Structure formats: structure tokens, C-alpha cells
Short mmCIF file of C-alpha atoms in Angstrom, two decimals:
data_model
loop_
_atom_site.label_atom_id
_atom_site.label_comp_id
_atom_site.label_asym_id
_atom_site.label_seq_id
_atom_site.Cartn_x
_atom_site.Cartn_y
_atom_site.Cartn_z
CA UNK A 1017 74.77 -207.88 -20.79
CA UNK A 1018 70.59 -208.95 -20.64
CA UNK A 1019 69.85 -212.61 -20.16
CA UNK A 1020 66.41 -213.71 -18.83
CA UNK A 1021 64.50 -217.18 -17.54
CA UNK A 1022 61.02 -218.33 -17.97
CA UNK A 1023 58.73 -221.38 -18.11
CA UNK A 1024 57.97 -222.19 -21.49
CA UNK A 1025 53.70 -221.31 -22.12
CA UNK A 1026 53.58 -219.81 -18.56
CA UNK A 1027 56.09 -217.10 -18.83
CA UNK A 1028 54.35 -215.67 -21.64
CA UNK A 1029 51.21 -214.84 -19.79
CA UNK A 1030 50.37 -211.43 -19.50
CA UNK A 1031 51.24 -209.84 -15.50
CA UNK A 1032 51.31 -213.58 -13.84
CA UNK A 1033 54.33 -214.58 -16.56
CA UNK A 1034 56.52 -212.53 -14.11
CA UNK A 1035 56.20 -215.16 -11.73
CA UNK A 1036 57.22 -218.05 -13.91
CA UNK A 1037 60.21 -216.07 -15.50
CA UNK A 1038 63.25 -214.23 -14.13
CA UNK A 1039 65.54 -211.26 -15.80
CA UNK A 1040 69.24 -210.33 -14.89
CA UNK A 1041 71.12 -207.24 -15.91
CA UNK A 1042 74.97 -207.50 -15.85
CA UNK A 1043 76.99 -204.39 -16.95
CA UNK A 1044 80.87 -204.19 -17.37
CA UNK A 1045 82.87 -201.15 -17.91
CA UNK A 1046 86.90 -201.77 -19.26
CA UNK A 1047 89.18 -198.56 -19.47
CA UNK A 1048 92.45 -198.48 -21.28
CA UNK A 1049 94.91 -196.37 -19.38
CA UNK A 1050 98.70 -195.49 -21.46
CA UNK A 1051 101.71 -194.59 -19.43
CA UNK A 1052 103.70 -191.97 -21.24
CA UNK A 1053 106.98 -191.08 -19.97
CA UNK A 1054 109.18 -188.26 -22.15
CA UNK A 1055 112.64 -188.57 -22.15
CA UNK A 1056 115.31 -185.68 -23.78
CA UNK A 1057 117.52 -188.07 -26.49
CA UNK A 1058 119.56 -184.53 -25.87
CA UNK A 1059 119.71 -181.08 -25.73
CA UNK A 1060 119.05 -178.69 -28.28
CA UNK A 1061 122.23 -177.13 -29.44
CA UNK A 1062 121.53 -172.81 -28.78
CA UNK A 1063 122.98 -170.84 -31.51
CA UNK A 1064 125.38 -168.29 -30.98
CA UNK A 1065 123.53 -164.77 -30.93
CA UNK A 1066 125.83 -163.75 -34.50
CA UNK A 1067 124.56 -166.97 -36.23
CA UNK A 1068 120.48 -165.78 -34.90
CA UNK A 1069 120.12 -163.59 -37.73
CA UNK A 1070 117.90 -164.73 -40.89
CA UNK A 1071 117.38 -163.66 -44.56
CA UNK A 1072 113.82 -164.38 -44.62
CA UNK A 1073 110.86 -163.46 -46.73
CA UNK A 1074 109.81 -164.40 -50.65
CA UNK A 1075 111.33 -164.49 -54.18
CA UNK A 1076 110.23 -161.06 -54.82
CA UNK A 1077 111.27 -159.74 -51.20
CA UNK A 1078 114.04 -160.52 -48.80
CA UNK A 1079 114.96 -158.50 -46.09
CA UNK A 1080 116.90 -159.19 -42.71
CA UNK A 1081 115.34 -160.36 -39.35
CA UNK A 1082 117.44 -159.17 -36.62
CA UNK A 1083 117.80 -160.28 -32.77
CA UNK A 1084 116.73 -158.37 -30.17
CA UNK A 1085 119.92 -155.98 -29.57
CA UNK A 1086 122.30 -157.08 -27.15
CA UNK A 1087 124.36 -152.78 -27.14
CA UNK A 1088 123.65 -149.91 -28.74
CA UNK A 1089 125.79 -150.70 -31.14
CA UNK A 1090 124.34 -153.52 -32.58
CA UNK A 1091 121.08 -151.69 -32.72
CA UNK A 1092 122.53 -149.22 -34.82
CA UNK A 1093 124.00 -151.54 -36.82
CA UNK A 1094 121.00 -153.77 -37.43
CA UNK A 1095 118.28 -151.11 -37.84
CA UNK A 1096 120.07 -148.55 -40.43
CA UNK A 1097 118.60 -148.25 -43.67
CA UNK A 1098 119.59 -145.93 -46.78
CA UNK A 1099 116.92 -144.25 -49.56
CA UNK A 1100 116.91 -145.40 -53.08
CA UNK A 1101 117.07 -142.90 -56.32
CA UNK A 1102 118.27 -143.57 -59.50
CA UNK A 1103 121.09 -141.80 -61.54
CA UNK A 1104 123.50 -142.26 -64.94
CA UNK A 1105 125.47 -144.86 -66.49
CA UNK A 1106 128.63 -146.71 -65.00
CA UNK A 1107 131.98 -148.11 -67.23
CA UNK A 1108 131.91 -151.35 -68.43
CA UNK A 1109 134.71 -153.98 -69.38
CA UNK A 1110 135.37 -155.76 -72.89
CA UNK A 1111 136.26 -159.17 -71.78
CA UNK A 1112 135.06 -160.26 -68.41
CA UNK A 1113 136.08 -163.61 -66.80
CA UNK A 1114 133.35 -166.10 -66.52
CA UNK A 1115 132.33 -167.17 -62.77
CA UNK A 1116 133.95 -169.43 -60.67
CA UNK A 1117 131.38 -171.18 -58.72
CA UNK A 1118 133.65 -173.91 -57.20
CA UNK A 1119 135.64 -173.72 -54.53
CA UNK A 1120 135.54 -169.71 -53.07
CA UNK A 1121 139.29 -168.68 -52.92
CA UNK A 1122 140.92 -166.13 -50.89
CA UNK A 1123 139.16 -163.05 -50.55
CA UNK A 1124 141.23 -160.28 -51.86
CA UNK A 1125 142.43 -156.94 -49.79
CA UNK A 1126 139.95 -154.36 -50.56
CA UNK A 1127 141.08 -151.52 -52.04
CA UNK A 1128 141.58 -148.18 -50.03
CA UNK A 1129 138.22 -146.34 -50.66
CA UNK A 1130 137.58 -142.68 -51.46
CA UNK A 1131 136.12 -139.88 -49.72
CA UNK A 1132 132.68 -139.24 -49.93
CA UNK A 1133 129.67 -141.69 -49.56
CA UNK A 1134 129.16 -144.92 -50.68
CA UNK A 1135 128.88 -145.55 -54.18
CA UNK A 1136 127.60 -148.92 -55.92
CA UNK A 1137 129.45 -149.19 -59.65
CA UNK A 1138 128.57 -152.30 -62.54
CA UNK A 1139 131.21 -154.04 -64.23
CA UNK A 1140 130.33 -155.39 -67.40
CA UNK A 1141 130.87 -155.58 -71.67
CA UNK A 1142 129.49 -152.64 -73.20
CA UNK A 1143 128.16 -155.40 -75.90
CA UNK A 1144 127.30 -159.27 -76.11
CA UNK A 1145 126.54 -161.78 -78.75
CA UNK A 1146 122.80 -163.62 -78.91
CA UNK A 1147 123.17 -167.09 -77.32
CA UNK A 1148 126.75 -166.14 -75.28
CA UNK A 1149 127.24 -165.62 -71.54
CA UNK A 1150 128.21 -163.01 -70.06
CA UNK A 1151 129.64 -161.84 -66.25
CA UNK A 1152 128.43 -158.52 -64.40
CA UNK A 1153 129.41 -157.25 -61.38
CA UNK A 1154 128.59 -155.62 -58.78
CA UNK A 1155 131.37 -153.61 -56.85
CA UNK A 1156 131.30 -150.98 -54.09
CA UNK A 1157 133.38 -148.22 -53.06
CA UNK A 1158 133.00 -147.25 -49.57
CA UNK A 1159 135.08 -145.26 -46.62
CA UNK A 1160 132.27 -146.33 -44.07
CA UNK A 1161 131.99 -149.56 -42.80
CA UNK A 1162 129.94 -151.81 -44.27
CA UNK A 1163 128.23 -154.93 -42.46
CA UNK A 1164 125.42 -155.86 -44.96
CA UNK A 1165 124.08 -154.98 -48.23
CA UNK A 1166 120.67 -156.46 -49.11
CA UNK A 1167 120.17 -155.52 -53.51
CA UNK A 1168 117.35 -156.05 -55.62
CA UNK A 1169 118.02 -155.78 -59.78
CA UNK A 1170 115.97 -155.51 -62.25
CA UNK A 1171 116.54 -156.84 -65.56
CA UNK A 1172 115.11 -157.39 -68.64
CA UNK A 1173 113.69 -161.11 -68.59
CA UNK A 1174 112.56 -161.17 -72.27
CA UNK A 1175 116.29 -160.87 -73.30
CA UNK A 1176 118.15 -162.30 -70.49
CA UNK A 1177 118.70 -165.14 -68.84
CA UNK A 1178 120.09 -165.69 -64.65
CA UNK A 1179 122.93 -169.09 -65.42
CA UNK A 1180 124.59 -168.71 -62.08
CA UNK A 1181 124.90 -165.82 -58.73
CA UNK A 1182 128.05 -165.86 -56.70
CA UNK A 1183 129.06 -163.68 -53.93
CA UNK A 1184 132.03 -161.19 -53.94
CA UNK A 1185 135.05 -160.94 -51.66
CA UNK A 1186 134.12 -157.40 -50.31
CA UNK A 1187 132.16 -157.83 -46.82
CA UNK A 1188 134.86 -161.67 -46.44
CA UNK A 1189 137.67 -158.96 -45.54
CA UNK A 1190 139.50 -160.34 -42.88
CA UNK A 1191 138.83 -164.13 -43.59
CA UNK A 1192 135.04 -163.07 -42.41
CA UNK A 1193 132.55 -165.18 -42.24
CA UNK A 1194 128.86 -164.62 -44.49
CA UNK A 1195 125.98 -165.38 -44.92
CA UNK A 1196 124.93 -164.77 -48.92
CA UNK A 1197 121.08 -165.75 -50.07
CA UNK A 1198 119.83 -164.96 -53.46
CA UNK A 1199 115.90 -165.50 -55.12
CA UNK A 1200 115.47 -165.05 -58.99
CA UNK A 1201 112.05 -164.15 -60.13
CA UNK A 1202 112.62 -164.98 -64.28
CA UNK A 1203 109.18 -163.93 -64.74
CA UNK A 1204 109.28 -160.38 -63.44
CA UNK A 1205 112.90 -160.10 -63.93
CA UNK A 1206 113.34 -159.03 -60.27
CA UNK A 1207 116.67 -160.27 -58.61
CA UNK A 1208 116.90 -160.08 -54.64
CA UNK A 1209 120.33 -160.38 -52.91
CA UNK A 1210 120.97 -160.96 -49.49
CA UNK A 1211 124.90 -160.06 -48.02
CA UNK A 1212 125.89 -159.59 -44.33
CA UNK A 1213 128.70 -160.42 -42.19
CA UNK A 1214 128.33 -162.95 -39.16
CA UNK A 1215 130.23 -161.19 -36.75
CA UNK A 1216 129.66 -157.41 -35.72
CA UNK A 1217 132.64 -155.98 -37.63
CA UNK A 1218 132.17 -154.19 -41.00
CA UNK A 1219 134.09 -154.25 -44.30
CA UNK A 1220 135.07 -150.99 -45.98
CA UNK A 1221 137.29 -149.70 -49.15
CA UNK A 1222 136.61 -150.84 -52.58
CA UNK A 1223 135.55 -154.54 -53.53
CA UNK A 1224 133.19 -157.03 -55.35
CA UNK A 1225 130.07 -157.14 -53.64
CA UNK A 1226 128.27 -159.90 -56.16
CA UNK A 1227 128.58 -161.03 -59.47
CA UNK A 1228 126.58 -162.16 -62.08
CA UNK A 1229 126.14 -164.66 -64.84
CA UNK A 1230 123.68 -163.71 -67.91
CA UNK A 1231 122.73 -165.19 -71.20
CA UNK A 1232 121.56 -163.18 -74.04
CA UNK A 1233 118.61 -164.64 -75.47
CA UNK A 1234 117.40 -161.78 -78.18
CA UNK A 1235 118.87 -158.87 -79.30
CA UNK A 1236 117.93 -155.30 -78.29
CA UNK A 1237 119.04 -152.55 -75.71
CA UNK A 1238 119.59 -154.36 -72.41
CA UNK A 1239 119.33 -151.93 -68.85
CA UNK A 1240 119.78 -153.54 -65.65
CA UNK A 1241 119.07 -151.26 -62.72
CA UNK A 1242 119.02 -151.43 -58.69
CA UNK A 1243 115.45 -150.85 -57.41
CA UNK A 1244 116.70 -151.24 -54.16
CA UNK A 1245 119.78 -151.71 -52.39
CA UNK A 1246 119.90 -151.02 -48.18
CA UNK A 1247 123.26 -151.03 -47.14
CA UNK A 1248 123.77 -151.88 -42.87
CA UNK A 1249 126.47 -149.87 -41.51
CA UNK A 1250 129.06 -151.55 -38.72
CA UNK A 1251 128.28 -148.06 -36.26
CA UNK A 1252 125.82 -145.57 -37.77
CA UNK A 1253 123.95 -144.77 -41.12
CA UNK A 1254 125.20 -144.94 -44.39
CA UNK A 1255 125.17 -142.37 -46.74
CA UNK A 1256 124.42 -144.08 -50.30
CA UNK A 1257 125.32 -141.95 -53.73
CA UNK A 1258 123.08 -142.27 -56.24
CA UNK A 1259 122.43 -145.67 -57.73
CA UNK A 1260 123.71 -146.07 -61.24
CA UNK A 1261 122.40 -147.89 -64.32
CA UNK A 1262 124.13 -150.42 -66.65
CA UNK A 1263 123.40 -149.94 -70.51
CA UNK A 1264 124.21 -153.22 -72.74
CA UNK A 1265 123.56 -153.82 -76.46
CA UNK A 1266 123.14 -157.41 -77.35
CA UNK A 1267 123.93 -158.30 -81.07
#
């Protein structure tokens, strides 16, 4: 702060108005200081190391983030992987049973499963009606056990429609507990599934592994293929039979 003194007249002269005038400078400094103390509400709850592991990644790609592993036999188990080919046509059913998306129900025994490797098989009418829904599904026949499968379909999105995904009763063998993700791209037609078991045990034999609810909007030849599917073996690799196509006339 500047305030300053002077004689009226005199204090204006020029060098001698110093002596009929006085000046005083007075400067003040103020600080603000905040007192910050953190305090933990609670603690963060750690998850247990079979509930660590994620489905992450986009519409048009989910995959599986795994912890670090704990034995080598939950390495193996996370880190197997099976190549994808293509192959011929599977049976189909004349009337199947819409979904039930309610309440899940009991999972069902699994049947035994065959020798050989693990096959993936569709389930569906070999034709539909325009405007009608329709159920496919997805089962698996497998003497190896199974903890995950991670799919991706491909359909026809110009003459289907996705109502409704649910999750089979293969890999809940055992009252196990799943996690199940799904991602529908409409616009490619690209369907990504995500299955896997909580726990380190594995599911084998034959089962449902997903099933799913279409709509026929036009008619034409319908194809629905797997362009990819990954199974995760419980101990060791998995050896995958060739993946199969579904044909489908809709009327």
C-alpha cells in the first residue's frame, strides 16, 4: 500500500518539494494454508485370484485376460489355444424350443462324449418362415476337458436378426460357476462369445455350449459359420475337429 504527505504549493516544487512532502510504502503478504488429512472409509475388498480373470476387448473382438499363473497348471490351462478351418454341414432339428431367458435352471448331466477330438455341432430347422423366430444351438462333444470356449459367428445380417443370446449348461457341470459375455455387431453380422468356468476344473462329454435366438427378415439361403472358436483346456491343448457350417432356407 503507497500513501504520501505534502504541503499544498510547496510540495510540488521541483527537488526542494521533497522537503515539504513525505512518502510511505507499506506491503502485506497473506497466505492461505489447507490441512488435508486422508482417512480409509474402508478397505478395498481383494478378489479371489478365480474371479481376476476378464473378458475384455470390443464388439468385434473379445478374448480372455488371464492372471499371472499361480502352477503350471493354470498356465497351461490359461494360455492354450486351438487353429480354426472350416468344413461341411451339421443336422438340424424341425421344431426347436424357443429360449428361456428367465430364471437359468439346473444344468443338465452332460452326456458321455466320444473318442476323438473335440467337435463343435449346430442345432437348428433346416427351414424358417419370413418374420418368425427361430432357436440355434450350439453344442459340443468333447472327451477332453474343457474350461473355456471363446466363439465368434458369422451370420448373414441382411436376412437375420440377433432377439436374444443365452448360455448353455455344458461348462455349469457340477453346479459350476461362469462367467458368459456376448457383443453383437448387426452391421457386420459378426457375433463374439465369451464362456469359461470360474474355478480351475473343466467340463467334458457332450452339452449345449450357447444358444441362439434369430429372426428371419427376407428370404434366401441363410449360412451361419464359426470364424473362430478357441477352446481352453482344464490340463493341456485341445485338439479341435473341423468347424462345421449350418445351411438354412428361409421362406
Amino acid at each position: 500500500m503507497f500513501s504520501s504527505n505534502r504541503v499544498p504549493a510547496l510540495g510540488d516544487l521541483p527537488l526542494l518539494g521533497r522537503l515539504f512532502s513525505s512518502q510511505k510504502d507499506d506491503y502485506q503478504r497473506t497466505e492461505l494454508v489447507l490441512a488435508i488429512t486422508p482417512r480409509i472409509v474402508r478397505p478395498a475388498p481383494r478378489a479371489d485370484i478365480s474371479q481376476a480373470e476378464l473378458w475384455v476387448g470390443s464388439e468385434s473382438s473379445t478374448r480372455l485376460r488371464l492372471p499371472p499363473p499361480s502352477s503350471p497348471r493354470s498356465s497351461a490351462a490359461g494360455t492354450t489355444t486351438a487353429s480354426v478351418s472350416t468344413a461341411t454341414n451339421a443336422a438340424s432339428a424341425t421344431n426347436p424350443a424357443p429360449l428361456a431367458l428367465g430364471a437359468p435352471s439346473a444344468p443338465a448331466p452332460a452326456k458321455p462324449a466320444t473318442d476323438g477330438p473335440t467337435r463343435l455341432q449346430w442345432k437348428a430347422p433346416s427351414e424358417v418362415k419370413v418374420g418368425e423366430g427361430f432357436a440355434v444351438s450350439v453344442n459340443v462333444n468333447s472327451g477332453t476337458a474343457l474350461r473355456g470356449l471363446p466363439l465368434e459367428i458369422a451370420y448373414p445380417s441382411n436376412l437375420l436378426e440377433v432377439v436374444a443370446i443365452a448360455e448353455g449348461d455344458f461348462l455349469k457341470q457340477g453346479e459350476g460357476a461362469t462367467s458368459f459375455v456376448q457383443a453383437n455387431n448387426q452391421a457386420t453380422g459378426r457375433l463374439n462369445i465369451g464362456l469359461l468356468r470360474n474355478d480351475s476344473t473343466g467340463a467334458s462329454g457332450e452339452g449345449t455350449v450357447v444358444q441362439i435366438q434369430f429372426k428371419a427378415k427376407a428370404a434366401g439361403a441363410i449360412q451361419l459359420s464359426f470364424t473362430s472358436a478357441r477352446p481352453i483346456g482344464a490340463e493341456g491343448a485341445v485338439n479341435l475337429a473341423p468347424l462345421p457350417t449350418l445351411d438354412i432356407v428361409a421362406k
